[in-house]
Tab-separated table of C-alpha atoms in Angstrom:
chain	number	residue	atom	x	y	z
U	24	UNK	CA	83.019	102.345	96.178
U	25	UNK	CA	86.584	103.148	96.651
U	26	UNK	CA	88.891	105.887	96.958
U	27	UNK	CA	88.289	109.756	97.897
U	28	UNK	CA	86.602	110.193	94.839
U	29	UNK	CA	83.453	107.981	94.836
U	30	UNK	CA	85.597	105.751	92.045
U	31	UNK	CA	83.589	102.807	91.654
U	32	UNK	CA	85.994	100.144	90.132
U	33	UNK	CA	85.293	97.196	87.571
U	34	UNK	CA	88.242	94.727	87.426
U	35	UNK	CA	88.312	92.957	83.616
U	36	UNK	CA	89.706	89.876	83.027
U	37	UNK	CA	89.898	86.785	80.962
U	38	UNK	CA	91.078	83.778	79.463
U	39	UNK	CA	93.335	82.127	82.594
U	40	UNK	CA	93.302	79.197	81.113
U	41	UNK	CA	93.852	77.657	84.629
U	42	UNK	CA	95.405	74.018	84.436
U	43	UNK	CA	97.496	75.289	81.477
U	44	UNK	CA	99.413	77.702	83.321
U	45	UNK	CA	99.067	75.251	86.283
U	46	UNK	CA	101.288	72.689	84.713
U	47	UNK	CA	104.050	75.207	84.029
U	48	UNK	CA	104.151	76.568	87.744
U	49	UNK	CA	102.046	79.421	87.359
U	50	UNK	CA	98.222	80.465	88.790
U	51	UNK	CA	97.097	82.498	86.288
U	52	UNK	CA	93.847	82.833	88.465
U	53	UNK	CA	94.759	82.373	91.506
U	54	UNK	CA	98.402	84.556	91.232
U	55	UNK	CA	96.026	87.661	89.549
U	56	UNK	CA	93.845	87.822	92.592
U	57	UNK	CA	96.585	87.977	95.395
U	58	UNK	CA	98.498	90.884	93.204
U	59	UNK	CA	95.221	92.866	92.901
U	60	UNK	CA	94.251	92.019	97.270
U	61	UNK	CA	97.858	92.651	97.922
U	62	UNK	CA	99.212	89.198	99.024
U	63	UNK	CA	101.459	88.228	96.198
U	64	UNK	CA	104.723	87.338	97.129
U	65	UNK	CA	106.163	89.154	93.880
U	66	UNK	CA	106.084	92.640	95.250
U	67	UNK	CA	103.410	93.577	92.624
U	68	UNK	CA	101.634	96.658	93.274
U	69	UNK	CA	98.117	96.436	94.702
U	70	UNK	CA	95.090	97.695	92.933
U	71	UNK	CA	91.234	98.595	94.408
U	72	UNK	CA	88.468	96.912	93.197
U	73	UNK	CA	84.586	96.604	93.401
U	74	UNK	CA	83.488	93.943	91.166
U	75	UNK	CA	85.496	91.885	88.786
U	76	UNK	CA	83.686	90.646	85.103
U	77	UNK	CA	85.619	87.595	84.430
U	78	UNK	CA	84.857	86.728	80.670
U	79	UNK	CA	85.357	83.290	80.760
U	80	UNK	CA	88.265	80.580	79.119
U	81	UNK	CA	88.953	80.001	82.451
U	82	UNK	CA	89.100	75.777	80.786
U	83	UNK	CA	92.457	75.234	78.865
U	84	UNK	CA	90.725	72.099	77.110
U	85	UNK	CA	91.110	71.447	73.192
U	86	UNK	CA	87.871	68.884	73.732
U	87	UNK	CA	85.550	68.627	76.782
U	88	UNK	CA	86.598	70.569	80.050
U	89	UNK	CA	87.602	68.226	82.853
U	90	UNK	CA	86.871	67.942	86.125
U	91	UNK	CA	90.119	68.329	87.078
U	92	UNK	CA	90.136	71.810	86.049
U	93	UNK	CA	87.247	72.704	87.648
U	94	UNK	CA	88.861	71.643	91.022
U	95	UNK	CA	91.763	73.718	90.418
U	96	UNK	CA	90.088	76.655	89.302
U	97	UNK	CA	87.771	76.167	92.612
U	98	UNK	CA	91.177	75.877	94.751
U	99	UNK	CA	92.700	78.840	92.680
U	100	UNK	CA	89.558	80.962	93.543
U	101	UNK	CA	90.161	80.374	97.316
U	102	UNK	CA	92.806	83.076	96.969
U	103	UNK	CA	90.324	85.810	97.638
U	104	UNK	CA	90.727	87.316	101.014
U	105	UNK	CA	89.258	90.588	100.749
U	106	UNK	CA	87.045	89.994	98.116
U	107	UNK	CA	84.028	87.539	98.786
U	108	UNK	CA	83.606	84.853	95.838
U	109	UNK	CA	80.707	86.423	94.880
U	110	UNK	CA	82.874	89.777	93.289
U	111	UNK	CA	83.578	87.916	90.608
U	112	UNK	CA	80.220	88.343	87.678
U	113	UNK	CA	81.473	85.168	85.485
U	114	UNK	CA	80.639	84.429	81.687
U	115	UNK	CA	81.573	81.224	79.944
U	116	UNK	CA	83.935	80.882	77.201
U	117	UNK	CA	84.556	79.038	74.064
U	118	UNK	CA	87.144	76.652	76.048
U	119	UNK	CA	84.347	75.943	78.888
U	120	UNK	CA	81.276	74.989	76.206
U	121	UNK	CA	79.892	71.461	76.937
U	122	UNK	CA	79.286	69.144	74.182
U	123	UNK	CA	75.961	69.071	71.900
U	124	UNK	CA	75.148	66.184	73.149
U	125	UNK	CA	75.383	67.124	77.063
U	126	UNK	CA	73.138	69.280	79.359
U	127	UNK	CA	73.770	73.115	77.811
U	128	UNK	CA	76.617	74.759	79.897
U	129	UNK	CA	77.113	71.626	82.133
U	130	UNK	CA	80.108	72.097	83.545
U	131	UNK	CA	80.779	75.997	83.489
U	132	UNK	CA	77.725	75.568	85.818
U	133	UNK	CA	78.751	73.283	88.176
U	134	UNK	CA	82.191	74.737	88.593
U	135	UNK	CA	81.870	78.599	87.519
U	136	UNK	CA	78.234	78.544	88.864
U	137	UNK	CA	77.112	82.373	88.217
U	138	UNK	CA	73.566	81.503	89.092
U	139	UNK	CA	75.113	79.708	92.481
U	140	UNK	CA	73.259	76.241	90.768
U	141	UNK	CA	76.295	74.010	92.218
U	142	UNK	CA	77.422	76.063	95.513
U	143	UNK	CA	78.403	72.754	97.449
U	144	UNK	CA	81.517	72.847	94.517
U	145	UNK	CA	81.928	75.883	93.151
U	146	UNK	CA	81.460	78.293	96.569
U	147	UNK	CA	78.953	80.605	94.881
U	148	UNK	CA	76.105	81.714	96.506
U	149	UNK	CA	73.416	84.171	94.678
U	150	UNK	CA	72.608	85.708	98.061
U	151	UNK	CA	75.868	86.861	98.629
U	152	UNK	CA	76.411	88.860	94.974
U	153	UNK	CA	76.861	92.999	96.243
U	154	UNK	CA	74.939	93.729	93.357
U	155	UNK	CA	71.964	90.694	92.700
U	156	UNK	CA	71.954	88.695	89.742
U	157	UNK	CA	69.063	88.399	87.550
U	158	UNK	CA	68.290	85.804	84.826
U	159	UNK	CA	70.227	82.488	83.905
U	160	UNK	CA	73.469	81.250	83.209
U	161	UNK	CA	73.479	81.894	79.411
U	162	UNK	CA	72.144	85.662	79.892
U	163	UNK	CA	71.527	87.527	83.007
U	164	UNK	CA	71.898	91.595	84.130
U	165	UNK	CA	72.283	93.495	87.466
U	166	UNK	CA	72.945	97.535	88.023
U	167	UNK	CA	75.449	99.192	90.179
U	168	UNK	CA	74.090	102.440	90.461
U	169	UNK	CA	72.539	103.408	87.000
U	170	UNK	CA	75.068	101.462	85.116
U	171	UNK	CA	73.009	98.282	83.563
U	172	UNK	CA	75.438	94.997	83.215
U	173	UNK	CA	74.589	92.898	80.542
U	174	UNK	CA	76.106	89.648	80.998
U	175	UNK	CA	75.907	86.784	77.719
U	176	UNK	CA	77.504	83.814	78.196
U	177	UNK	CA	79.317	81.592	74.760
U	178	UNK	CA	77.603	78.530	73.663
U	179	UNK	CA	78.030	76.099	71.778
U	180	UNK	CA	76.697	75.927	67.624
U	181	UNK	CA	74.377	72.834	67.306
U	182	UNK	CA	74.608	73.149	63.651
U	183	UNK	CA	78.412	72.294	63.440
U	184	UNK	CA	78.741	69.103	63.099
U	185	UNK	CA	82.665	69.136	63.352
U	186	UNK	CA	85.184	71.316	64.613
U	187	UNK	CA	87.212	70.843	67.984
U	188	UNK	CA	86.473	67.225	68.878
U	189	UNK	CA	84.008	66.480	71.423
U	190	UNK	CA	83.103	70.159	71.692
U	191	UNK	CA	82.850	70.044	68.009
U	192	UNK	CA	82.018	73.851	66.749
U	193	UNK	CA	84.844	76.105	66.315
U	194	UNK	CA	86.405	79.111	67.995
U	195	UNK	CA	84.111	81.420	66.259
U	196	UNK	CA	81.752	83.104	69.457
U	197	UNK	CA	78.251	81.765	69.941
U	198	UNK	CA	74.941	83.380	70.678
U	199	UNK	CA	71.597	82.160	70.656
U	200	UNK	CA	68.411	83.528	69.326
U	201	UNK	CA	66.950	84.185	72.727
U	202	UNK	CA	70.166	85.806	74.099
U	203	UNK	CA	70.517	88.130	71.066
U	204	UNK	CA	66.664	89.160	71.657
U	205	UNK	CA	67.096	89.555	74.948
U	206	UNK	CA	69.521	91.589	74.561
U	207	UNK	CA	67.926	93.923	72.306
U	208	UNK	CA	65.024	93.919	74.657
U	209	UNK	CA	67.497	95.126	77.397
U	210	UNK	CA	69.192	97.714	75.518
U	211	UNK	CA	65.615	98.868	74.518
U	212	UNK	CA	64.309	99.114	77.647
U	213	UNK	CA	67.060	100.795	79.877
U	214	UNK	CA	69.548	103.070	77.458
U	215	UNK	CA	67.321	106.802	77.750
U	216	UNK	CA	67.713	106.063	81.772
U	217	UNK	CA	71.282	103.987	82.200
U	218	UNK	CA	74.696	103.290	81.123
U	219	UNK	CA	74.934	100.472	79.288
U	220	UNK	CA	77.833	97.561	79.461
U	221	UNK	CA	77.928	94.408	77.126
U	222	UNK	CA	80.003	91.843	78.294
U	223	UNK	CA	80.768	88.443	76.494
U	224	UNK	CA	83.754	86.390	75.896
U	225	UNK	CA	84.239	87.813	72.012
U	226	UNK	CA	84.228	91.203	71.015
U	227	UNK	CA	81.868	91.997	67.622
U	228	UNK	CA	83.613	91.306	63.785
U	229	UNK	CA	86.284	94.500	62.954
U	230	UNK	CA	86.241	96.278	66.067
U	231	UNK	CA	89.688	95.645	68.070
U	232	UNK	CA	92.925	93.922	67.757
U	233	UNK	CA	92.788	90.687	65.349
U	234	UNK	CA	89.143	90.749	65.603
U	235	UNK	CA	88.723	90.994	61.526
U	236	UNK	CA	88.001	88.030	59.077
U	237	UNK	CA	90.815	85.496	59.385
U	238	UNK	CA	92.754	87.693	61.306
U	239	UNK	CA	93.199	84.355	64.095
U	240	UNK	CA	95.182	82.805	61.057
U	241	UNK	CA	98.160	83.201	59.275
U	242	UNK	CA	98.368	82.701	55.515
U	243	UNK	CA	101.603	80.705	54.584
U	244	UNK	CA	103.569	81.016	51.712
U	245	UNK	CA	101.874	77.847	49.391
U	246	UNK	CA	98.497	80.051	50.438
U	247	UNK	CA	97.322	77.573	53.077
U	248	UNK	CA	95.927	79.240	56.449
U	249	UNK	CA	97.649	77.817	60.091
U	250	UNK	CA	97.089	78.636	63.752
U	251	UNK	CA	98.474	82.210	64.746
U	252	UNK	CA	95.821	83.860	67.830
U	253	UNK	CA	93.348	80.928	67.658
U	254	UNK	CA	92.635	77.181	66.520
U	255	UNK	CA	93.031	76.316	63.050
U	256	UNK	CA	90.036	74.123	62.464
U	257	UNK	CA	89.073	73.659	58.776
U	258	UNK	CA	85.906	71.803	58.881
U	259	UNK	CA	84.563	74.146	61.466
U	260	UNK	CA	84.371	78.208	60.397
U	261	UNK	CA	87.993	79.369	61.238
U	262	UNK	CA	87.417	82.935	59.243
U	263	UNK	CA	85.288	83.871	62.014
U	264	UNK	CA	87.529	82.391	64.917
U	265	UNK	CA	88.247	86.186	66.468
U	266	UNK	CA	84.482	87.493	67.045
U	267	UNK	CA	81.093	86.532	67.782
U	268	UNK	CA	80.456	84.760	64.901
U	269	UNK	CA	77.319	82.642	65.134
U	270	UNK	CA	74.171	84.718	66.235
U	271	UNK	CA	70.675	82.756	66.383
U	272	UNK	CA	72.051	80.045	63.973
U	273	UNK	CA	73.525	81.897	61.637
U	274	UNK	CA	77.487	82.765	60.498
U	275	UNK	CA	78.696	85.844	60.193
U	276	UNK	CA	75.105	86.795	60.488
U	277	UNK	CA	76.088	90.659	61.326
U	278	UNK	CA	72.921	90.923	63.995
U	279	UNK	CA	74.640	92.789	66.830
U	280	UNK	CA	76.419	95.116	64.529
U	281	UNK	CA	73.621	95.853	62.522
U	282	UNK	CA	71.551	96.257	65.473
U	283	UNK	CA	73.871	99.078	66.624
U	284	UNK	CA	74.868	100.600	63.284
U	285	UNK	CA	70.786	101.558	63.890
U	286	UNK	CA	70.896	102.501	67.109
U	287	UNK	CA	74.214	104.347	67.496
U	288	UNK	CA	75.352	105.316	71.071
U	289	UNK	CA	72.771	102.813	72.628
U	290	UNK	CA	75.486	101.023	74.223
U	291	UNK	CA	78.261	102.629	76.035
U	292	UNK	CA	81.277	99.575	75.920
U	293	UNK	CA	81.285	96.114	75.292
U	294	UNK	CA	83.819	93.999	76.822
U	295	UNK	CA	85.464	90.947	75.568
U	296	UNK	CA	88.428	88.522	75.853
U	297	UNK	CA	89.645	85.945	73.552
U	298	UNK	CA	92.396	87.243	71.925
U	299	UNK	CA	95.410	86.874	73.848
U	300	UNK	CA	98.204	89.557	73.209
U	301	UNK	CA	100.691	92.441	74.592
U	302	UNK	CA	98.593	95.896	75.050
U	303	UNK	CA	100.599	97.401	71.923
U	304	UNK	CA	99.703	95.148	69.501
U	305	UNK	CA	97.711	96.160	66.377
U	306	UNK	CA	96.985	93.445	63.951
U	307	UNK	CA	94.653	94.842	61.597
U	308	UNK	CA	95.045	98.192	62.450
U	309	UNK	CA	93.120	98.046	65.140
U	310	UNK	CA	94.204	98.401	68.713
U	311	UNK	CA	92.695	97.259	72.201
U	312	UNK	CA	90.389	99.944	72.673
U	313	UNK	CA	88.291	101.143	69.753
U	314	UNK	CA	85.244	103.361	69.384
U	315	UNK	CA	82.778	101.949	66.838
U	316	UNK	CA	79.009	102.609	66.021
U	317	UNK	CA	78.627	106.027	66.994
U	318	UNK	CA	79.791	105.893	70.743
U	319	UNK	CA	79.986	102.239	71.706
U	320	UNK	CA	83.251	101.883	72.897
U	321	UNK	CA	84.592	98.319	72.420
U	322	UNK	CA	87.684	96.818	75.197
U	323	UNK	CA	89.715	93.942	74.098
U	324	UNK	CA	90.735	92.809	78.139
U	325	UNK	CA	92.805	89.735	76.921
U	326	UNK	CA	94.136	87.511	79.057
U	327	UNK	CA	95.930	86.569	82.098
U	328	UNK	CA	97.400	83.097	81.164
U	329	UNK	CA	101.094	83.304	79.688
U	330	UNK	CA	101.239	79.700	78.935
U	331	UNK	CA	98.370	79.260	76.450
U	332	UNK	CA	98.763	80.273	72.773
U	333	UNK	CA	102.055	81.069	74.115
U	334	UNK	CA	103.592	83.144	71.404
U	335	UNK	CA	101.152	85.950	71.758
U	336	UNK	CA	100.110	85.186	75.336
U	337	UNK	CA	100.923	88.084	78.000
U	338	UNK	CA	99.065	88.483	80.784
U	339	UNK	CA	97.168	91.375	81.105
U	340	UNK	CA	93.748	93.015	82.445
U	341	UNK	CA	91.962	96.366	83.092
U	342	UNK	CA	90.608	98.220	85.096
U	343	UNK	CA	87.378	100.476	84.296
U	344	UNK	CA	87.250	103.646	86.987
U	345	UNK	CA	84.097	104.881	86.909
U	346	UNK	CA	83.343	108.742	89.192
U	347	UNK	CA	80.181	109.050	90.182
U	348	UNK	CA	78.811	112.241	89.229
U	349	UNK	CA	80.868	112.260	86.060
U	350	UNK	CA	80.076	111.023	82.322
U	351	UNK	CA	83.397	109.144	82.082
U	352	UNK	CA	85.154	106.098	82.288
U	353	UNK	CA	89.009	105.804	82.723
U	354	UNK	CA	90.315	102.742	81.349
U	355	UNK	CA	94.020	100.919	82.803
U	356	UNK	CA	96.398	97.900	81.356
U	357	UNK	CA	97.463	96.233	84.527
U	358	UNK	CA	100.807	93.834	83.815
U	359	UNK	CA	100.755	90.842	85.182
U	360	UNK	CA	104.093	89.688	84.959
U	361	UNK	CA	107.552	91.729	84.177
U	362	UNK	CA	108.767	90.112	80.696
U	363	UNK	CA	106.918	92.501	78.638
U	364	UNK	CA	106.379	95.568	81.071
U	365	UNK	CA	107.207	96.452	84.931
U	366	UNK	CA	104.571	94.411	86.776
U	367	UNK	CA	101.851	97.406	87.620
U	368	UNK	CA	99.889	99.696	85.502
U	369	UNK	CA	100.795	100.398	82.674
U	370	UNK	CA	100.520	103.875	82.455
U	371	UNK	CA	100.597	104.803	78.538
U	372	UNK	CA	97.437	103.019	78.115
U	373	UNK	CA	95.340	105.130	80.422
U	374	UNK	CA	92.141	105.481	78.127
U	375	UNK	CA	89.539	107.862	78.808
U	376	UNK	CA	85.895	107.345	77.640
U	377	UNK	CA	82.769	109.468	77.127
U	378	UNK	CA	79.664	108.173	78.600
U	379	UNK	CA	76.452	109.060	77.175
U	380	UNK	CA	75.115	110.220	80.711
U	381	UNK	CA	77.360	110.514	84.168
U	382	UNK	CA	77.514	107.509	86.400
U	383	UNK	CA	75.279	107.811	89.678
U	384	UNK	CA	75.901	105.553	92.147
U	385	UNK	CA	72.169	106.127	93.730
């Protein structure tokens, strides 16, 4: 842990959409990790950190991700010099699905590797995680203390047909059957004795910024929708494109949030990406940090690309201070770059959040 104060610190991040901000001189990845160890050569303040949850996107692909992506984002990675690999606890995103047709999650797992499947190319090696993995790819937990880490992974919808080329499906977020049960066994199983932390690459359907129905698009004046946060694909489900949209087959199926709308305060926060934006915006009158369900807090960590979906693009994380001995959790906006805000914290967003039990480190 770090600091005086027994903080222990979870770095949240998302959606670099590496090769994107690659070809327009920028490492979204790569620059993020050497301000947070210190090492950037932009005089950006330092911050500590334990573990970072990545929440995939790290792919900037409109079809299939390439392999020339994953080599970057490999290379990119490499700037970790006080961190091990291994402090990163990855998910995969929309933009890093495989096709239908391929092996499920091929190349997020060769060249994201959370299960350390591929370490020869992506570095990662299970044995070295601080805190041990357990599960697969698609779904898999591990504690810190008596917080339980939930991790769920986006796939791709066999039933869609067409959508986003190759990929086909849409940007609506993708669980499976066995992930959503699993899930629910988790949650079942651990929330009288831990904390509990979702984390997948979409947040659930009206919970923070632009995560509403068609709140990705914007309607123009001869009432036809268009790209605004997210792809405009109409022969995929663009109405859904800001949440988790497909659960065990089904759209808009409402699982998750009826699942908690029964079991309020089972689940302390959930964590998701996706929605790239500045930390003040509130399209649909909902900001980046929302209680919903009777205590599940809900963190919108964006993005740290500038360069993709440009217009609303600025790069941003969090950082989630947890005190052990204490039933809180103080949540930061770290700016990446100065066009918005000073590069640093950015201090009125400091969030603080009631735990259903304090955080013991054990």
């Amino acid at each position: 842990m770090t600091g005086s104060e027994s903080v222990f610190t979870v770095w949240a991040s998302g959606c670099s959409h590496v090769i994107a901000d690659h070809k327009n001189g920028r490492e979204s990845l790569g620059d993020a990790i050497r301000q947070s160890e210190g090492t950037s050569e932009d005089g950006a303040p330092p911050f500590e950190w334990d573990i970072c949850l990545n929440l995939g996107d790290f792919s900037a692909a409109f079809g299939l991700p390439t392999e020339e992506e994953g080599r970057e984002i490999v290379r990119q990675f490499r700037a970790l010099s006080m961190h091990p690999r291994e402090a990163f606890y990855t998910i995969c995103g929309n933009h890093d699905r495989n096709a239908p047709d391929e092996e499920p999650g091929i190349w997020f797992r060769k060249w994201i590797d959370p299960m350390g499947e591929s370490s020869d190319v992506s570095g990662v090696h299970c044995e070295r995680y601080p805190y041990p993995v357990n599960g697969t790819w698609e779904r898999y937990w591990f504690d810190v203390g008596n917080i339980r880490f939930l991790m769920m992974s986006d796939v791709n919808e066999l039933s869609q047909a067409k959508g986003r080329g190759e990929l086909r499906g849409n940007p609506g977020g993708v669980v499976s059957k066995d992930t959503f049960d699993w899930w629910v066994d988790q949650v079942e199983s651990n929330r009288d004795d831990k904390i509990i932390v979702t984390a997948h690459h979409y947040v659930l359907k009206e919970t923070t910024v632009a995560s509403g129905e068609w709140e990705g698009m914007t309607k123009t004046v001869d009432g036809s929708w268009k790209t605004e946060y997210h792809g405009y694909y109409p022969e995929g489900t663009p109405n859904g494109a800001s949440y988790l949209y497909w659960v065990a087959g089904q759209e808009d199926s409402g699982r998750f949030e009826q699942w908690l709308e029964e079991n309020p305060g089972s689940v302390d926060l959930w964590l998701g990406a996706h929605t790239h934006t500045n930390p003040d915006d509130t399209h649909g009158g909902k900001t980046h940090v929302e209680e919903r369900y009777g205590g599940t807090t809900f963190v919108n960590v964006a993005a740290l690309t500038r360069h993709f979906v440009k217009t609303h693009a600025m790069p941003i994380s969090r950082l989630l201070k947890f005190v052990d001995g204490l039933n809180i959790v103080t949540i930061q906006c770290y700016m990446h770059t100065d066009e918005y805000r000073p590069i640093g914290i950015y201090k009125d967003k400091d969030t603080t959040v009631k735990l259903k039990k304090p955080f013991i480190m054990g």
